[in-house]
Short mmCIF file of N, CA and C in Angstrom, two decimals:
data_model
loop_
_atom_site.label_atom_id
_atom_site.label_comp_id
_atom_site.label_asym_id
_atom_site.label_seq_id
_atom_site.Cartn_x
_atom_site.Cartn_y
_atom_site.Cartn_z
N UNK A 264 10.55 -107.76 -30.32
CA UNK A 264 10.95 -109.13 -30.06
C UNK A 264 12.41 -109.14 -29.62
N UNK A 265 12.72 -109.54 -27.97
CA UNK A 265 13.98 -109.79 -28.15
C UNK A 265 14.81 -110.94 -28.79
N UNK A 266 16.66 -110.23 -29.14
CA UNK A 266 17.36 -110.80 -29.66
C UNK A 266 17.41 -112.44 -29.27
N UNK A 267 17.53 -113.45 -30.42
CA UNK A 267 17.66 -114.88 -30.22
C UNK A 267 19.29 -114.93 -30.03
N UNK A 268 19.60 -115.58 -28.82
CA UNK A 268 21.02 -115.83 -28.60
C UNK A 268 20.99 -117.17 -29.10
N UNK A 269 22.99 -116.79 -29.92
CA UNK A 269 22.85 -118.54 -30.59
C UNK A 269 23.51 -119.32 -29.24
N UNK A 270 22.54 -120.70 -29.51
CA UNK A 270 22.89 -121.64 -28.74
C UNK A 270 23.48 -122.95 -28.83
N UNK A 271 23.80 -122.89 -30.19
CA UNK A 271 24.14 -124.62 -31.05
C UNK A 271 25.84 -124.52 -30.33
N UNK A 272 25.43 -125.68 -30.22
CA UNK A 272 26.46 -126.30 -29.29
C UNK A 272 26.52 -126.40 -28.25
N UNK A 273 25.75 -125.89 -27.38
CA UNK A 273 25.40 -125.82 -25.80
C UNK A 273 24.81 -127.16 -25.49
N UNK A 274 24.95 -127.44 -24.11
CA UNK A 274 23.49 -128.48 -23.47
C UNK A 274 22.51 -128.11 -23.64
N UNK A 275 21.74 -129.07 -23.82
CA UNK A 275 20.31 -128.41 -23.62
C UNK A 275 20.07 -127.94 -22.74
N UNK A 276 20.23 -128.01 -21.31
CA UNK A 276 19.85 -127.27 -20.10
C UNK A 276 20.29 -125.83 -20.15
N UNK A 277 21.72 -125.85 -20.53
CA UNK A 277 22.01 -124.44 -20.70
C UNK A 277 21.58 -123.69 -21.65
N UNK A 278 21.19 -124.39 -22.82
CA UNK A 278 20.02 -123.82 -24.00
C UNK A 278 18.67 -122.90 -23.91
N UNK A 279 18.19 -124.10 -22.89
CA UNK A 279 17.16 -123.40 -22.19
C UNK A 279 16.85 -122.44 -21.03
N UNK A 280 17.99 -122.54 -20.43
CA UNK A 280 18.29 -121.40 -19.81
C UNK A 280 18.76 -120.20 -20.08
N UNK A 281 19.66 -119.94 -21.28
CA UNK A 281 19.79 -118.52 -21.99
C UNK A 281 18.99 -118.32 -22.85
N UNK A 282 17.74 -118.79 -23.55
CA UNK A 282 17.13 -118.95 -23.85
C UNK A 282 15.96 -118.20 -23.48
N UNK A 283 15.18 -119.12 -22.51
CA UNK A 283 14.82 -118.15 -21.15
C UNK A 283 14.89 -116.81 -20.58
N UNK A 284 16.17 -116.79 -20.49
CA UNK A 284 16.51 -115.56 -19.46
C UNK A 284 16.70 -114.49 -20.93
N UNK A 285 16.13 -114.82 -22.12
CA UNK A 285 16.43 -114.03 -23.00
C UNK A 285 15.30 -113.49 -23.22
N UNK A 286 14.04 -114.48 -23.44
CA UNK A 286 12.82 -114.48 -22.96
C UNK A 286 12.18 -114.93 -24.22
N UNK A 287 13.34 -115.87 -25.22
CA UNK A 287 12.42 -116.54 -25.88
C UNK A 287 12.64 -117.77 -26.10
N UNK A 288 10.71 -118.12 -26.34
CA UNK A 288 10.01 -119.41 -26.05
C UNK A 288 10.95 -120.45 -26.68
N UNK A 289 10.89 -121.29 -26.54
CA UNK A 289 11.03 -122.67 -27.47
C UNK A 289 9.70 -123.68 -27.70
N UNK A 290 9.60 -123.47 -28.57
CA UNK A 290 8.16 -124.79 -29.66
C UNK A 290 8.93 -125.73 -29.38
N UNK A 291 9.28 -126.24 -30.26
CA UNK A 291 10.04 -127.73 -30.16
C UNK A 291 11.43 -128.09 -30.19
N UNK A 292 11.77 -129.26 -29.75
CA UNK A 292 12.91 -129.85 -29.04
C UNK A 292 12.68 -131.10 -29.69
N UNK A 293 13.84 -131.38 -30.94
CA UNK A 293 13.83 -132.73 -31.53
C UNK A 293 15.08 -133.36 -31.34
N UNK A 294 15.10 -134.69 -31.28
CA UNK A 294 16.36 -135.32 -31.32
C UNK A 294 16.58 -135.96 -32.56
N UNK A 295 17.76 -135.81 -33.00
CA UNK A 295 18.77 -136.44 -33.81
C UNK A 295 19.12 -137.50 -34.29
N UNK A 296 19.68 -138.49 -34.54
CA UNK A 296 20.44 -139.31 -34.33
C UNK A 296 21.15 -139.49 -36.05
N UNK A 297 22.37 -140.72 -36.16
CA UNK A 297 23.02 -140.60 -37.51
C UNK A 297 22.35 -141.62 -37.95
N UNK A 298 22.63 -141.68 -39.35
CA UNK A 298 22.33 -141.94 -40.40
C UNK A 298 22.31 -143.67 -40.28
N UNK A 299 23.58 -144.49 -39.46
CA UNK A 299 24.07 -145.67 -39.41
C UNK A 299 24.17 -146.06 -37.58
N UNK A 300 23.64 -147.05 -37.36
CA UNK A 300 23.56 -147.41 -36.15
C UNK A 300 24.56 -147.33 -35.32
N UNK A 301 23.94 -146.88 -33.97
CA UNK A 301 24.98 -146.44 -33.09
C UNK A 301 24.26 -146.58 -32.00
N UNK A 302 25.66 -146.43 -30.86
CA UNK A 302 24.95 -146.90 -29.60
C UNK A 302 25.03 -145.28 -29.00
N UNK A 303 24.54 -144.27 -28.33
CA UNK A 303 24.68 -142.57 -28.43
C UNK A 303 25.29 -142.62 -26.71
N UNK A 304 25.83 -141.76 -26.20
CA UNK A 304 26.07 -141.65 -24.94
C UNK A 304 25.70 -139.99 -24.92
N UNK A 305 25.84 -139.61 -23.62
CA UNK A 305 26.22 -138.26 -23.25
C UNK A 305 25.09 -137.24 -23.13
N UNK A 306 25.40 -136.08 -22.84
CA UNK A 306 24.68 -134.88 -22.65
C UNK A 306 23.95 -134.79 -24.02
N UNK A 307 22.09 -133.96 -23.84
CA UNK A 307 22.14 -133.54 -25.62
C UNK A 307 22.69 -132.11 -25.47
N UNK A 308 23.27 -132.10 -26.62
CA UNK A 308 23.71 -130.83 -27.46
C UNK A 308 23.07 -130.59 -28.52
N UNK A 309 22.56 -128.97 -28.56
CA UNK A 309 22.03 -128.38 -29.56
C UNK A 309 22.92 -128.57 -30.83
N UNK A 310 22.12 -128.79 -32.35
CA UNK A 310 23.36 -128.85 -33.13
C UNK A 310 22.47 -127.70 -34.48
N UNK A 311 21.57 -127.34 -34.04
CA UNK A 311 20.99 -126.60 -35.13
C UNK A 311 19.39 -125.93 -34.66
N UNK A 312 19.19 -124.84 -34.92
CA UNK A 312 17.86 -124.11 -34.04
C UNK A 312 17.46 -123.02 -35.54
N UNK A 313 15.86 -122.63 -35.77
CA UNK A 313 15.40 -122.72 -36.59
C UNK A 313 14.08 -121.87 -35.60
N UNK A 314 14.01 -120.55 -36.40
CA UNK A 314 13.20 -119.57 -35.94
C UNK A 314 13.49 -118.18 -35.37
N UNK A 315 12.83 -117.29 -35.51
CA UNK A 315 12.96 -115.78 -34.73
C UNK A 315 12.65 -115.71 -33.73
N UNK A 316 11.65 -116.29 -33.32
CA UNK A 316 10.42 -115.76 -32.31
C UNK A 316 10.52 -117.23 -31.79
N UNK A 317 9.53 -117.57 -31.55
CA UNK A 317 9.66 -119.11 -30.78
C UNK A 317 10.67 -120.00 -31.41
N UNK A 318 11.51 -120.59 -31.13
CA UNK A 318 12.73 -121.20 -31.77
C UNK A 318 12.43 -123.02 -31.39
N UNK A 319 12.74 -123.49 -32.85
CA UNK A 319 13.18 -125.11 -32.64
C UNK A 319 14.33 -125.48 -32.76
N UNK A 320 14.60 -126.35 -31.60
CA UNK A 320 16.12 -126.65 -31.18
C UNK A 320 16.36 -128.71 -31.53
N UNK A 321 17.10 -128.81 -32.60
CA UNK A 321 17.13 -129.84 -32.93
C UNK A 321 18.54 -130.33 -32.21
N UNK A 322 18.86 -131.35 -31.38
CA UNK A 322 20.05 -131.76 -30.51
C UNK A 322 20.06 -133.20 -30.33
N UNK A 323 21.31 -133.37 -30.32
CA UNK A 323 22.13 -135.06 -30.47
C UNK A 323 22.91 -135.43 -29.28
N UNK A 324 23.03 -136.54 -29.33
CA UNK A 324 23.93 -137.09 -28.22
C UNK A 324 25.30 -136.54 -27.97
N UNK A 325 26.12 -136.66 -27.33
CA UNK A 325 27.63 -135.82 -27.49
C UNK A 325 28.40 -136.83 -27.87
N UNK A 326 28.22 -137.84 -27.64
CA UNK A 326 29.14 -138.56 -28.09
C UNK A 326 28.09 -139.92 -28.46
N UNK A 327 28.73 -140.71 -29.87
CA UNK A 327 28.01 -142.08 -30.12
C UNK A 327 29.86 -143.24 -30.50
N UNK A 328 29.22 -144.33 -30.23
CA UNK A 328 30.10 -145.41 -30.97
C UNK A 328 29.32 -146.40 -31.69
N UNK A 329 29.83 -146.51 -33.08
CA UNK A 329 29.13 -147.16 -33.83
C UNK A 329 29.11 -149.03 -33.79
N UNK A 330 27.82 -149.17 -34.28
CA UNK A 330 27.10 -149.92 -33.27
C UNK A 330 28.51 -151.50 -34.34
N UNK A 331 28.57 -152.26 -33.89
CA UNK A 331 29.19 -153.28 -35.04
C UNK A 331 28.01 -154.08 -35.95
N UNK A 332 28.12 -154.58 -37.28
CA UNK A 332 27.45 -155.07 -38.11
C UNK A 332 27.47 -156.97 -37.90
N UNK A 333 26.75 -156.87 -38.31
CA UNK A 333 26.56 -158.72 -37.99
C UNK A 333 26.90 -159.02 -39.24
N UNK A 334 27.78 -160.12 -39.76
CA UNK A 334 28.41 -160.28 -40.38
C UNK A 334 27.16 -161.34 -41.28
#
């Protein structure tokens, strides 16, 4: 089995591309989000991956601003 290169913190595109060219699979691709409402912008970024062999890549927005509360 080849070596899993770490990827947390990357784009996902580039995730999946060293990934790839590493020659291993990815199962699943989950998204994120926090705990307290927010509005998310940006690229996803990997923030945590989970596996040897086929790998799950859990990734978040790059940037959020939190959402305001109704009073």
């Amino acid at each position: 089995m080849p070596p899993v290169p770490d990827v947390i913190g990357l784009p996902l595109d580039e995730a999946r591309a060293r990934l790839a060219n590493a020659g291993v699979e990815i199962r699943a691709v989950t998204e994120t989000r926090p705990p307290k409402a927010a509005d998310l912008t940006g690229a996803l970024r990997v923030v945590r991956m989970r596996g040897d062999g086929p790998v799950d890549l859990v990734v978040t927005r790059e940037r959020y601003v939190p959402t305001p509360r109704s009073p």
